[in-house]
Coordinates of C-alpha atoms in Angstrom, one line a residue:
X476 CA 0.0 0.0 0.0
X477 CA 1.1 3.8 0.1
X478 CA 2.3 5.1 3.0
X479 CA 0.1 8.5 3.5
X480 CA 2.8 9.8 5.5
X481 CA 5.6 9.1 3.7
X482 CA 4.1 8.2 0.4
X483 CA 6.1 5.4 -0.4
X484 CA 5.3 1.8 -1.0
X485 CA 5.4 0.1 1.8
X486 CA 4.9 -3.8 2.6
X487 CA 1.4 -5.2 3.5
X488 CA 1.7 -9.0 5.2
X489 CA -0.9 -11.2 3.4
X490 CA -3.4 -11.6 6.6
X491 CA -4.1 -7.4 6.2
X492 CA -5.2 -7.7 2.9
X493 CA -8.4 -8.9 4.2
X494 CA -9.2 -6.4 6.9
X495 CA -7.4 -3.3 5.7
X496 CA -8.7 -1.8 2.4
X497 CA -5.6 0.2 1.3
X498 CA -3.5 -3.3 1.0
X499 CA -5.0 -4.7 -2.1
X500 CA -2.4 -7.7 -3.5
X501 CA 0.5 -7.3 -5.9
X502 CA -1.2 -10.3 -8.1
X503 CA -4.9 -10.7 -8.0
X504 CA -4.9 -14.5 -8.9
X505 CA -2.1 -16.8 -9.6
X506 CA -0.8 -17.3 -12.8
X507 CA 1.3 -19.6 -13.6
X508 CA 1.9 -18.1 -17.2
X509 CA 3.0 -15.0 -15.5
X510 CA 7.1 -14.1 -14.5
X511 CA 8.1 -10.9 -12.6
X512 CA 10.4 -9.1 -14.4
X513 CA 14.3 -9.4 -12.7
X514 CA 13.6 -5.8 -11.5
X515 CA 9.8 -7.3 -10.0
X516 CA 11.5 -10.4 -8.9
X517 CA 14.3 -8.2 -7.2
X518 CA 12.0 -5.9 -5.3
X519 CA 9.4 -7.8 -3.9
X520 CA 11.4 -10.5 -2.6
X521 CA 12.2 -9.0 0.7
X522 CA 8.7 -9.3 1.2
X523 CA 8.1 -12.7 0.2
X524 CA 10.7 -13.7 2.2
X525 CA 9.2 -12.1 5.4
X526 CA 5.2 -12.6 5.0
X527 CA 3.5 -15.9 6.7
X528 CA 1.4 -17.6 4.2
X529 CA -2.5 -17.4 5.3
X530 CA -5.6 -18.9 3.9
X531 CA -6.2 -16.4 1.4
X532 CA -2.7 -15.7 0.6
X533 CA -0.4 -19.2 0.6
X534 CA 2.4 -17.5 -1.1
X535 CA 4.2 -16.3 1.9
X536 CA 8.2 -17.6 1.6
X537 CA 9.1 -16.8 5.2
X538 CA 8.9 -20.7 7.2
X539 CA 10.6 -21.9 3.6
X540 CA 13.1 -19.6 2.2
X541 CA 13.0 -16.7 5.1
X542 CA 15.9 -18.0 6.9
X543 CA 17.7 -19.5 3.9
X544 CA 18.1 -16.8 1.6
X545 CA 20.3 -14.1 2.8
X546 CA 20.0 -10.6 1.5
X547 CA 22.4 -8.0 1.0
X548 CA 22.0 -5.0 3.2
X549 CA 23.7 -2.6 1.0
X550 CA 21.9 -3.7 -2.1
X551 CA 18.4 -3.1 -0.2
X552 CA 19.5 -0.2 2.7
X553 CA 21.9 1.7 1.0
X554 CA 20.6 1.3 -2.7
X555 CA 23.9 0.0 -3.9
X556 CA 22.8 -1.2 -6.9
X557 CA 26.7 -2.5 -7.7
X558 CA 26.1 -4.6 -5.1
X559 CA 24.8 -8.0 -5.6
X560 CA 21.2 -8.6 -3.9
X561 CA 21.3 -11.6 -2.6
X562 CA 24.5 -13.0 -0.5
X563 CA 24.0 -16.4 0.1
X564 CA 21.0 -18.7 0.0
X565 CA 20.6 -22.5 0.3
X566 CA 17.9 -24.6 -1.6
X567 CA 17.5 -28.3 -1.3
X568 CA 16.9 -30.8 -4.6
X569 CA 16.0 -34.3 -5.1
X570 CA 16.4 -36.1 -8.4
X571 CA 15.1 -39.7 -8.7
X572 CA 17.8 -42.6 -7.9
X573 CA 20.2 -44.0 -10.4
X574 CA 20.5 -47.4 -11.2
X575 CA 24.1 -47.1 -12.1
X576 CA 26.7 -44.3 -13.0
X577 CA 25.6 -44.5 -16.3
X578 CA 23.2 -42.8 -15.9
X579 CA 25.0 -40.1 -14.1
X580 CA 26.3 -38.9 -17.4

């Protein structure tokens, strides 16, 4: 929503957009066609990373990602946009077992 003080945008978590009427969600329905930009991606990550998913809302990232992505403070604080955004982050795979290493390759 805008801040009316300070006119910026400012961070609604997902369980206000029921209650308060100036926090109206970045995406209306999900799309799966639909890919943020890398500027998109870039900006509202900070707040996926802290919002708590609710019923209306699931897409909160903070119990999966919030502690495992770690953002640069001078990239997002200090608008050093030489700086990378992201400083470390850790994401867990699986792939189906082999059979052999043959089939690594």
């Amino acid at each position: 929503k805008i801040d009316p003080y300070s006119n910026e945008t400012i961070f609604c978590p997902s369980y206000l957009t029921e209650f308060d009427e100036d926090c109206m969600p970045c995406y209306k329905s999900i799309n799966y066609d639909f890919s943020p930009t890398p500027e998109e991606f870039l900006t509202y990550l900070p707040w996926f990373l802290s919002d708590i998913p609710v019923e209306m809302c699931p897409l909160g990232g903070k119990p999966s990602f919030g502690s495992i992505v770690i953002l640069n403070p001078n990239y997002y604080k200090l608008k050093n946009l030489n700086e990378p955004p992201i400083l470390a982050s850790a994401f867990m795979t699986f792939h189906t077992s082999l059979g052999s290493s043959e089939e690594l390759i």
